[in-house]
Short mmCIF file of C-alpha atoms in Angstrom, two decimals:
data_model
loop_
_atom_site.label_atom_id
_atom_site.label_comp_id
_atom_site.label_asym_id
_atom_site.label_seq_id
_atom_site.Cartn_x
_atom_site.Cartn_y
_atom_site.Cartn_z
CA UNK A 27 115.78 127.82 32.92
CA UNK A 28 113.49 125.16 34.69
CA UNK A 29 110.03 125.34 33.26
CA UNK A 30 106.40 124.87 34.51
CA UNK A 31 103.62 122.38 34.36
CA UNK A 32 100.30 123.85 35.31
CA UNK A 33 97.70 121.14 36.55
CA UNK A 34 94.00 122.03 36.44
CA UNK A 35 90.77 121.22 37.45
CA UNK A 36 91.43 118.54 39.60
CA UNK A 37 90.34 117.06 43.13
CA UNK A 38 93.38 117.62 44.91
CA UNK A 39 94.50 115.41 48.23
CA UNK A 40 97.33 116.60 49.41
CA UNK A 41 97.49 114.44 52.00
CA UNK A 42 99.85 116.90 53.86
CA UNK A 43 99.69 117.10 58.01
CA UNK A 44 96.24 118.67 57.82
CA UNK A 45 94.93 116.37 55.18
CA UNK A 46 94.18 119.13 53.05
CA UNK A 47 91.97 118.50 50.34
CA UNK A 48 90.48 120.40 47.33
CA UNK A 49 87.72 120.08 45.50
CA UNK A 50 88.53 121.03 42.33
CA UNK A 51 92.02 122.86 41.92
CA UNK A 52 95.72 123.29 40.85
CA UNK A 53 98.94 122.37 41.25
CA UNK A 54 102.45 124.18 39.61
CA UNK A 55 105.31 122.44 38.95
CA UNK A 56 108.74 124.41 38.44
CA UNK A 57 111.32 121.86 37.57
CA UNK A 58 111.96 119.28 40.17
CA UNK A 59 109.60 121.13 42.99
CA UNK A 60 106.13 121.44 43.50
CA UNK A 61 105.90 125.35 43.45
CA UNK A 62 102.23 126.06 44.49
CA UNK A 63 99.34 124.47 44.88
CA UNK A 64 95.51 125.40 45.99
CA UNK A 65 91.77 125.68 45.16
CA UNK A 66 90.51 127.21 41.99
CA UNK A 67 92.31 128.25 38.74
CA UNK A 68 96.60 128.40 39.16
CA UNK A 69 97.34 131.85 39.31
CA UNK A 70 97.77 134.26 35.90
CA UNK A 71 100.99 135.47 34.86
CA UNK A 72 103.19 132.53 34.85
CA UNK A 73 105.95 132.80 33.16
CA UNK A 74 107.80 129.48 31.40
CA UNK A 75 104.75 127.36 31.45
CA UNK A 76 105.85 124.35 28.97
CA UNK A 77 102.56 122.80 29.58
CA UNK A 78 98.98 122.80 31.04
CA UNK A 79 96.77 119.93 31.61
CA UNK A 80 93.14 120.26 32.25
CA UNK A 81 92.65 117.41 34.52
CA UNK A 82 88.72 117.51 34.83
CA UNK A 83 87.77 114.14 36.40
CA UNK A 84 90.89 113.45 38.15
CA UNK A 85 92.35 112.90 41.15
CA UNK A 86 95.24 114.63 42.04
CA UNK A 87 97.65 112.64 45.09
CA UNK A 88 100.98 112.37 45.84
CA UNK A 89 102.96 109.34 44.22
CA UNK A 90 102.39 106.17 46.14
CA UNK A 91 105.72 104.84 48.06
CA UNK A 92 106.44 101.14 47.91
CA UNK A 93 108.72 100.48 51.08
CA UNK A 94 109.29 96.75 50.82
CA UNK A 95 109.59 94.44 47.51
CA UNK A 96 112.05 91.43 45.87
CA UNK A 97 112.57 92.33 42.54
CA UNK A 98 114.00 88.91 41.21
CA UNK A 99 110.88 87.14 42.16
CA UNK A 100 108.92 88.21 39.74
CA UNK A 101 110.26 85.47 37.09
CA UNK A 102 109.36 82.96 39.97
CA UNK A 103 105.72 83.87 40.29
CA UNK A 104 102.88 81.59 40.83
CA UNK A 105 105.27 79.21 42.60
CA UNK A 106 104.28 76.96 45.86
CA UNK A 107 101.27 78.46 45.90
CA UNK A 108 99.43 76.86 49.01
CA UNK A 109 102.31 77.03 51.58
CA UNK A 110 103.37 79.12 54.43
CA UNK A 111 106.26 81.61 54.69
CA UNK A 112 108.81 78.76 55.99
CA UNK A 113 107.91 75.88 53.13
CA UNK A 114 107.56 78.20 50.68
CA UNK A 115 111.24 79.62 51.27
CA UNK A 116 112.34 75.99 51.23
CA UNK A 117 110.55 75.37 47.85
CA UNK A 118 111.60 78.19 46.14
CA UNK A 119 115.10 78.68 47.97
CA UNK A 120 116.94 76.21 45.87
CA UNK A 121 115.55 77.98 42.19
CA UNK A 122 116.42 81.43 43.72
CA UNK A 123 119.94 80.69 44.68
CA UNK A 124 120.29 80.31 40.45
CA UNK A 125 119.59 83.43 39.04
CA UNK A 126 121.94 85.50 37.44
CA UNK A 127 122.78 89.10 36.31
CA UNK A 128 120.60 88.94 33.25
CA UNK A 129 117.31 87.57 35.16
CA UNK A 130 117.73 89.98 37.90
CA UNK A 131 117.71 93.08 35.41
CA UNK A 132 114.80 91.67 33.42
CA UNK A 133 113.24 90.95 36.94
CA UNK A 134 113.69 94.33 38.31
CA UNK A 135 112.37 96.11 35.02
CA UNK A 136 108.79 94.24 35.47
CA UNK A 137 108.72 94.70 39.24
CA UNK A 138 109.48 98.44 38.39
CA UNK A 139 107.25 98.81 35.32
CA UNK A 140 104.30 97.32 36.79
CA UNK A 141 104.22 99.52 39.74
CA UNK A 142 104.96 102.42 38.18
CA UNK A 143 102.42 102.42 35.73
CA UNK A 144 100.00 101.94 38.90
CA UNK A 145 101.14 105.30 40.43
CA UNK A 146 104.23 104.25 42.35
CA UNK A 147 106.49 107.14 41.86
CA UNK A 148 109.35 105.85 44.89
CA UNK A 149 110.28 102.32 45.10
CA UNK A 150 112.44 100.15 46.59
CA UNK A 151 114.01 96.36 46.62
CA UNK A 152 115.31 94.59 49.34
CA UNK A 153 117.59 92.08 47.32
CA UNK A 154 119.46 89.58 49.39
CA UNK A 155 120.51 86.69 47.46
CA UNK A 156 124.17 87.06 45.45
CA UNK A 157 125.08 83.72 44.13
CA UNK A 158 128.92 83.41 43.57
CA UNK A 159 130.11 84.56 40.19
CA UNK A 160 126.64 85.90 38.91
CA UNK A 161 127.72 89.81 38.08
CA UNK A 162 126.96 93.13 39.84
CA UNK A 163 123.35 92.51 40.47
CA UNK A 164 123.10 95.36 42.69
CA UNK A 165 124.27 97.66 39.89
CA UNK A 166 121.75 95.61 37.26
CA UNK A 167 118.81 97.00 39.90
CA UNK A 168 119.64 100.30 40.35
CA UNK A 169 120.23 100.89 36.54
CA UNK A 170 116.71 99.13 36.15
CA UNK A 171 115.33 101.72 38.59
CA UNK A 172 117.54 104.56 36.39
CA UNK A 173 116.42 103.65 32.87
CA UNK A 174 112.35 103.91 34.21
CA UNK A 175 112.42 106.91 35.81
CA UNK A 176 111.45 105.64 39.51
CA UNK A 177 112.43 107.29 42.23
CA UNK A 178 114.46 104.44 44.04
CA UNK A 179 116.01 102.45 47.22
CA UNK A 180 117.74 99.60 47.47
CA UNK A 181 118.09 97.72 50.11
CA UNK A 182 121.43 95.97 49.79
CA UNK A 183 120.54 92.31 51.86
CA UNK A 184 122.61 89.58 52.63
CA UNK A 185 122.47 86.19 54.18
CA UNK A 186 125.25 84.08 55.97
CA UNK A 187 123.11 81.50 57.49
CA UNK A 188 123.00 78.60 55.19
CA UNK A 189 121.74 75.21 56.22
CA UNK A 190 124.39 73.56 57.58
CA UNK A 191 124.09 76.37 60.31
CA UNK A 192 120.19 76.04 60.72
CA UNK A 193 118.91 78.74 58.22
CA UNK A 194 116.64 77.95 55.59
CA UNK A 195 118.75 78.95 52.61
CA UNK A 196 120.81 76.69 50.87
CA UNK A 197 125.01 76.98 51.68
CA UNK A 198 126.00 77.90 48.43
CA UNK A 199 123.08 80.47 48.16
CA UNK A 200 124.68 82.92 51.06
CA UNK A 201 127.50 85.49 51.92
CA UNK A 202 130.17 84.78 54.18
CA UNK A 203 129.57 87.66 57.09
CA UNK A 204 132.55 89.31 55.99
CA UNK A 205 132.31 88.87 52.64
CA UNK A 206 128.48 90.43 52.84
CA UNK A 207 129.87 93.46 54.61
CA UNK A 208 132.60 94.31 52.07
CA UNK A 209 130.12 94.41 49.45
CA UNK A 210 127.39 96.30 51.34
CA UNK A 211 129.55 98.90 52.04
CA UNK A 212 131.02 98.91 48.66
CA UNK A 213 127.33 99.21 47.47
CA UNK A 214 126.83 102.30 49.55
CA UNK A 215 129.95 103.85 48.68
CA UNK A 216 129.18 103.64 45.03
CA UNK A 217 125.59 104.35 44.45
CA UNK A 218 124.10 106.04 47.76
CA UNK A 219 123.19 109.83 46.89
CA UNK A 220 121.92 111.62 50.51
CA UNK A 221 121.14 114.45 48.71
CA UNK A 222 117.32 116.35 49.19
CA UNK A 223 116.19 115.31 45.40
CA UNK A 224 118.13 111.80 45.06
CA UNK A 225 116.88 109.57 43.03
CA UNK A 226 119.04 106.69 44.01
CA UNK A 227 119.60 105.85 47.78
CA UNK A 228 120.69 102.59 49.89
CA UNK A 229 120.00 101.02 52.89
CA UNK A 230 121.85 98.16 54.75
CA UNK A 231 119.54 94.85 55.06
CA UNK A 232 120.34 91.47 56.49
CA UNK A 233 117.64 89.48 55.75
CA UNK A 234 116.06 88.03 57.94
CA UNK A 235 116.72 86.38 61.76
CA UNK A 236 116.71 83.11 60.38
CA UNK A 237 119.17 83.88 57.73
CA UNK A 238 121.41 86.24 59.10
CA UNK A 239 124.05 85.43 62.38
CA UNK A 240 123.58 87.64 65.11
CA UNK A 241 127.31 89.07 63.96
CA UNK A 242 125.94 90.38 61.02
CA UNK A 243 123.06 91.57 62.15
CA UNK A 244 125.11 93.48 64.44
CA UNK A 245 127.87 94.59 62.48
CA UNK A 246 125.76 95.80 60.01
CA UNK A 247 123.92 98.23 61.90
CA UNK A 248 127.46 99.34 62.96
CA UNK A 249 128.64 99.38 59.13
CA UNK A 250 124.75 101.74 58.57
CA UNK A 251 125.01 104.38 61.30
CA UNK A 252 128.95 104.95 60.08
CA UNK A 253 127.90 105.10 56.66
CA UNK A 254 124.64 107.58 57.43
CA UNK A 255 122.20 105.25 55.67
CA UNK A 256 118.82 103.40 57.17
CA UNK A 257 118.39 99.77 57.99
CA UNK A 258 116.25 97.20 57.04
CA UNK A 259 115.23 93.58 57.62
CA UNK A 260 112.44 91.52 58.03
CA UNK A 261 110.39 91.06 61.31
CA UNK A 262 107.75 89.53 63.35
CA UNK A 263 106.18 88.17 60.39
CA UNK A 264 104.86 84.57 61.11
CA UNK A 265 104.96 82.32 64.89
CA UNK A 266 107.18 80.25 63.26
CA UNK A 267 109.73 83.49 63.21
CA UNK A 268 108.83 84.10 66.79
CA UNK A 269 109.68 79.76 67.82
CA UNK A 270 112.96 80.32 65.87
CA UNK A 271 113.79 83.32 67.86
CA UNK A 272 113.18 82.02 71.22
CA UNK A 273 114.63 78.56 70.66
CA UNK A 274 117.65 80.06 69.02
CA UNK A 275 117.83 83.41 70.96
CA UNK A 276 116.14 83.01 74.13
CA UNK A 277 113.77 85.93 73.39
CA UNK A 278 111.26 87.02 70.68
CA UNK A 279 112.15 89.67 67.51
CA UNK A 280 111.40 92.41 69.24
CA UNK A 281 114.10 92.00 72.16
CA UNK A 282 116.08 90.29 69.71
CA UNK A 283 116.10 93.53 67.23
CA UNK A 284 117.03 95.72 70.41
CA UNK A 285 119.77 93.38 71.67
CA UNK A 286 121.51 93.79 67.93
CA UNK A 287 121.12 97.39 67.72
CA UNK A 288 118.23 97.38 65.04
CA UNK A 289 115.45 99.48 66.70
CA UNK A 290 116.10 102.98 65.87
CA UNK A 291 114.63 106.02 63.68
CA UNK A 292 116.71 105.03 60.95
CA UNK A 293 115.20 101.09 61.24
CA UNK A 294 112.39 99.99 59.63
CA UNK A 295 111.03 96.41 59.47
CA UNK A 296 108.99 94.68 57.01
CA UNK A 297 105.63 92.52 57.96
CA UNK A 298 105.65 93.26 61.54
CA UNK A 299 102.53 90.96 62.16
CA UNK A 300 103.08 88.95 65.83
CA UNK A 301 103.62 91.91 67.57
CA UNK A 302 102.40 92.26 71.33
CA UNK A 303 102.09 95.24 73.42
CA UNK A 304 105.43 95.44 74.96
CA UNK A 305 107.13 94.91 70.52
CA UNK A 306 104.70 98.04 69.75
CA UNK A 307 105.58 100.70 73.11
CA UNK A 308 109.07 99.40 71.96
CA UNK A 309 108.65 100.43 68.13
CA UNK A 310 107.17 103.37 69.16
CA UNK A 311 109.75 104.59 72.22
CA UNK A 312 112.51 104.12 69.58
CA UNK A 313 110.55 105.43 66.39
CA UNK A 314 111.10 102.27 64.14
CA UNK A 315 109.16 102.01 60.99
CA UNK A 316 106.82 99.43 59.88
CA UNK A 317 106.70 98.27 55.63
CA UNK A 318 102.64 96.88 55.95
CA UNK A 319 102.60 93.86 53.29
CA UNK A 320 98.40 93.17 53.68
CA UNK A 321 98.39 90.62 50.43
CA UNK A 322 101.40 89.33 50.55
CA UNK A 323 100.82 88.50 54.26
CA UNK A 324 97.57 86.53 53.24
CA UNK A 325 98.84 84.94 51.02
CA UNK A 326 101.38 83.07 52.89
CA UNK A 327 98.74 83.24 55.61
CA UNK A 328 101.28 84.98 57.98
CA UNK A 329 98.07 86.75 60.15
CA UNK A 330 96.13 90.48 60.49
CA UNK A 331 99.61 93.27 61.47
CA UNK A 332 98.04 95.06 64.32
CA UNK A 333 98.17 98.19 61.89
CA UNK A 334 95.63 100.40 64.09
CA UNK A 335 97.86 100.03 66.83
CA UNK A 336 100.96 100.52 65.84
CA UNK A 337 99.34 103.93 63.82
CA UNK A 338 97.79 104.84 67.80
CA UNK A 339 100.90 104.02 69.54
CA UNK A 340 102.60 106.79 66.76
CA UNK A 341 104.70 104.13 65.00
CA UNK A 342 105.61 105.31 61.20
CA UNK A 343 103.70 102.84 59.10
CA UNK A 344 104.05 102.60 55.41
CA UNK A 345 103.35 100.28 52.45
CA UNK A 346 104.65 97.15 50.88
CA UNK A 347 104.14 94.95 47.43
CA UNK A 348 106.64 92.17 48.99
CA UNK A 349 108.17 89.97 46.44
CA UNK A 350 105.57 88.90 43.49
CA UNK A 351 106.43 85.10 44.72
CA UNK A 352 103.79 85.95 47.52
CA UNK A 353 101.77 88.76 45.73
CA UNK A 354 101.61 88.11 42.18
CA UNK A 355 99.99 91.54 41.20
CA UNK A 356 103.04 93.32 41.90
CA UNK A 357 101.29 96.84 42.42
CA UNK A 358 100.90 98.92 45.35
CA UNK A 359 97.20 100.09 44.48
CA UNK A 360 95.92 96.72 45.86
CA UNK A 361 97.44 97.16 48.77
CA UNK A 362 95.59 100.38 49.93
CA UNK A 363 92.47 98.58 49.25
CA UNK A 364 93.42 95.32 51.08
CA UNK A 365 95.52 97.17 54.05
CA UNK A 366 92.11 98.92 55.24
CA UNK A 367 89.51 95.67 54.51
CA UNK A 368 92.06 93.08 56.03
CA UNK A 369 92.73 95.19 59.16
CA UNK A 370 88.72 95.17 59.17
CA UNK A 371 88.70 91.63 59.83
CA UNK A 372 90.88 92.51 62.94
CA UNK A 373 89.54 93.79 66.46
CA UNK A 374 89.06 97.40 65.83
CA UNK A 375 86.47 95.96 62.89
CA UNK A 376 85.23 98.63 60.50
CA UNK A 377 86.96 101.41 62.96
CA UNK A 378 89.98 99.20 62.03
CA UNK A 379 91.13 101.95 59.14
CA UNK A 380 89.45 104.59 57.10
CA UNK A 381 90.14 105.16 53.18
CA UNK A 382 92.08 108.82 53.91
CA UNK A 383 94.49 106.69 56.30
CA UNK A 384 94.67 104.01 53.95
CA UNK A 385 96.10 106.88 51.17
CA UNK A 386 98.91 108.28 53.71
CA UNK A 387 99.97 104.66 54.58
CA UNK A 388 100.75 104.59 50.47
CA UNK A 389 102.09 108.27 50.54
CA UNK A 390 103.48 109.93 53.54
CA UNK A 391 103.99 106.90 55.83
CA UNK A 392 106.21 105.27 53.24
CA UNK A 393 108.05 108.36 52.78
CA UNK A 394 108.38 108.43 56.52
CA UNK A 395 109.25 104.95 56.82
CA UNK A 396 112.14 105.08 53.71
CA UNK A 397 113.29 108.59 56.02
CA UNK A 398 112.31 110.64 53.00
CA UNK A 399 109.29 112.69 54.64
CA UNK A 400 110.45 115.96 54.02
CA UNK A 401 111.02 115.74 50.13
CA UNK A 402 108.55 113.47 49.03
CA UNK A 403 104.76 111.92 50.49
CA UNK A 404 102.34 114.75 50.38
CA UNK A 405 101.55 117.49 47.84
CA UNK A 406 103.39 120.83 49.41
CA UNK A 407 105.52 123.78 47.89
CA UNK A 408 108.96 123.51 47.80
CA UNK A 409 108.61 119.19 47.99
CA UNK A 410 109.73 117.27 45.17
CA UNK A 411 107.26 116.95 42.05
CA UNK A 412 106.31 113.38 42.75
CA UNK A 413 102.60 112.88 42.19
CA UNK A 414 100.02 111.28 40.18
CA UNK A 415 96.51 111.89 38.23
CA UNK A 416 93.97 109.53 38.75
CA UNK A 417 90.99 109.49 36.19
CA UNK A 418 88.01 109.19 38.14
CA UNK A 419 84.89 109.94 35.25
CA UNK A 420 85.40 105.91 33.92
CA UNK A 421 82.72 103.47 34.80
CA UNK A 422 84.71 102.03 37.94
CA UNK A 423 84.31 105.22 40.03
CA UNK A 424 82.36 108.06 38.34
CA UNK A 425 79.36 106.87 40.82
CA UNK A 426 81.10 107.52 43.69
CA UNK A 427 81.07 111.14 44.88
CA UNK A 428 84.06 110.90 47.07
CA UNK A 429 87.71 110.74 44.78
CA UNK A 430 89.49 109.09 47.75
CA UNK A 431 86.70 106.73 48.87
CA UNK A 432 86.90 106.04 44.82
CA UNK A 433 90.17 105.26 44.77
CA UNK A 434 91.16 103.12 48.02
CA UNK A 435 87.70 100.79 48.09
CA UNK A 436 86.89 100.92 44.01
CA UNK A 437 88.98 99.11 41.20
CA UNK A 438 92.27 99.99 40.37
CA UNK A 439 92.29 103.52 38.92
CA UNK A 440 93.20 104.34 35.49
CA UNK A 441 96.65 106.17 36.10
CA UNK A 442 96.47 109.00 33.39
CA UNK A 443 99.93 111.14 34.21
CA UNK A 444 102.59 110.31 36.52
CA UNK A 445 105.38 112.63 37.22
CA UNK A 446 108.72 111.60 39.08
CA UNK A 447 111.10 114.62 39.76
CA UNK A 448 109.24 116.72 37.56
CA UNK A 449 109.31 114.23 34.36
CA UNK A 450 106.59 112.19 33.36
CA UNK A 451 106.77 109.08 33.35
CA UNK A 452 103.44 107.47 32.63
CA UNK A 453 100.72 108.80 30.46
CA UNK A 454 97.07 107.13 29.77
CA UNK A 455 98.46 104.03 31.85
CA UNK A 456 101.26 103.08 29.72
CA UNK A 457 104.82 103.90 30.61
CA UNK A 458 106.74 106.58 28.90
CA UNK A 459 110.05 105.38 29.30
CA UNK A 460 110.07 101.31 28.92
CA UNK A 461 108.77 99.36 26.23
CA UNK A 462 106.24 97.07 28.67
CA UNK A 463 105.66 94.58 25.70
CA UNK A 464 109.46 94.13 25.32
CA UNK A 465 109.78 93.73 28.90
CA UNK A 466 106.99 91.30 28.99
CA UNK A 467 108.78 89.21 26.73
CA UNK A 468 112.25 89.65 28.21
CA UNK A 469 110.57 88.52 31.93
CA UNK A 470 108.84 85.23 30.52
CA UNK A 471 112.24 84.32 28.45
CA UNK A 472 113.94 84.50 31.80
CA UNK A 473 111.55 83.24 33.61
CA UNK A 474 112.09 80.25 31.38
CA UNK A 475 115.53 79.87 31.45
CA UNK A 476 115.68 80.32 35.41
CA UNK A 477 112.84 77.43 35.99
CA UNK A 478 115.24 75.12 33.47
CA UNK A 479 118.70 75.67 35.65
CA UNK A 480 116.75 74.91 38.17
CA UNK A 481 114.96 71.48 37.09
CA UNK A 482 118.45 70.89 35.93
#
């Protein structure tokens, strides 16, 4: 018999289609599902309550959705640290193309455990690099995902354009195209779950334009649509992206995308920042998502994603930490904060964003974005019990009299209870199911042991 949690007290955002909010109220969880929810004291009588939790001072939201990340750069963090997107590939290219099964599972636990324990309940990694002979690294990622608790995608990525065939990767560092779509698929096969409360799910993601052939690009969204899973790459995200495209291509992304078969509902594309008008009416005819990286996109000083416009012209827009090579924070909370004061420094100004839109690009427009609207993103009966309590009394925020002005322009919120499928997984900001000093060790050993294969 599946048993309740009874949340109480609380300021409540449910950030459902209304943008319902509460002032102070409650929220039941039955098992997996959020079973009712609303203002004032949860209703008498319930039966099976295993637990209640007066959460005076809090914050109630659904769990923030991370919709673009590379795990196995956290052990290469604070790396190349003044350069843009294309040198810094060709810096760190050559250390990446060394890491093994070991690194990538310690890698993937601190990517993991640091965002969770900042209120990321659904995650995801786009991993593309699979050096020859290194183990099932795929497998080593999910399990990572498994053994925290985190709701989870990954993206399976590839590469088959090494140097010798103008990409920026190294040769020995990529897949052969059919060797890459053999082991997708195989990927998918094995771990994909398309059921309404999965916890594991996979997408099919060729990296990039400038790493990928224009055959795998376009056999893989053939190999996605007959396997029923989404698609993901990286897009638009610096003018040196958008020369390689034409010289190579004869057009930009955009038309590029389209002539490959990867615009689509079941697309979406991380970065998205040298978009025109024409790339935008085209997202938004075909209903391809957007993964926002705001800090990761200043730090490689990629440019200001026309975010406003792409929410006007109705294109789903969600969140991104990006690989902690280019955001060494690794959590998602900064990004609400930086997605709605970077787009300020854009044309719309301080019309730009607000802090309620900045939330639902974190919640429901990553949920829409990783196709998962319906089960997880906003706080509704019968959705899946994803959701986290923010304390808002502390010194960082008890001066501000708005919880979700607090929490998108203030410091980064204590996280006091995060649930995932109905289980908690954080509690007073440490996590519940990982040993974060152990993993702290285990990521700096590797870390280590990467950065000396690679000086070797």
């Amino acid at each position: 018999m599946a048993q309740r949690i009874v949340i109480e007290n609380a300021a409540i955002a449910t950030v459902d289609a209304a943008d319902t909010e509460h002032a102070t109220g409650h929220v039941v969880l039955h098992g997996n599902r959020i079973e009712s929810l609303g203002a004032g004291p949860a209703p008498e009588g319930l039966a099976d309550v295993a637990r209640r939790i007066d959460a005076t001072g809090h914050l109630v939201t659904p769990g923030l959705v991370n919709t673009h990340h590379h795990y196995y750069q956290w052990i290469t963090r604070g790396l190349a640290t003044d350069h843009n997107l294309f040198d810094w590939l060709v810096a760190l290219y050559p250390t990446w193309a060394r890491i093994d099964e070991p690194m990538v599972r310690a890698a993937a636990e601190g990517s993991l455990a640091m965002m969770a324990r900042g209120g990321v309940t659904t995650a995801m990694d786009h991993h593309y690099v699979f050096p020859r002979g290194t183990g099932d690294l795929s497998a080593a990622i999910i399990g990572a995902a498994r053994d925290l608790g985190v709701r989870f995608t990954l993206a399976r990525g590839s590469m088959d354009r090494g140097e010798s065939d103008g990409g920026l990767p190294p040769d020995f560092a990529v897949e052969s195209l059919d060797g890459a779509l053999t082991a997708t698929e195989e990927t998918v096969r094995r771990h994909h779950d398309p059921s309404f409360d999965a916890m594991t799910q996979v997408a099919v993601a060729p990296c990039s334009p400038f790493s990928v052939s224009t055959e795998l690009m376009r056999q893989g969204a053939e190999l996605a649509r007959r396997l029923g899973v989404r698609l993901h790459t990286h897009g638009s995200e610096t003018v040196e992206e958008e020369k390689f495209c034409h010289e190579l291509f004869g057009m930009g992304p955009t038309d590029y995308f389209e002539s490959t078969g990867w615009l689509g509902e079941d697309v979406w594309m991380a970065h998205c920042v040298h978009m025109n008008d024409s790339d935008i009416a085209a997202f938004a005819r075909t209903g391809t998502g957007v993964a926002h990286c705001p800090s990761s996109n200043a730090r490689l000083a990629a440019g200001i994603a026309r975010v406003p416009d792409l929410l006007a012209a109705g294109v789903p827009v969600g969140l991104g930490v990006d690989g902690t090579a280019s955001n060494e924070s690794g959590e998602l909370h900064t990004e609400l904060r930086n997605a709605l004061l970077i787009n300020r420094l854009g044309a719309h100004r301080e019309a730009a964003l607000n802090a309620r839109q900045a939330l639902r690009l974190g919640t429901y427009g990553g949920a829409q974005v990783l196709g998962r609207a319906r089960e997880i993103g906003s706080l509704e009966p019968g959705k899946l019990a994803d959701l986290v309590l923010w304390r808002m009394d502390t010194l960082a925020h008890a001066s501000i009299a708005d919880p979700v002005t607090a929490l998108v322009f203030g410091a980064a919120a204590p996280v006091t209870a995060s649930f995932v499928n109905g289980r908690q997984i954080v509690e007073n900001g440490r996590l519940l199911t990982a040993d974060e000093d152990e993993i702290a060790r285990s990521t700096r050993a590797e870390a280590r042991r990467l950065a000396e294969i690679a000086a070797g």
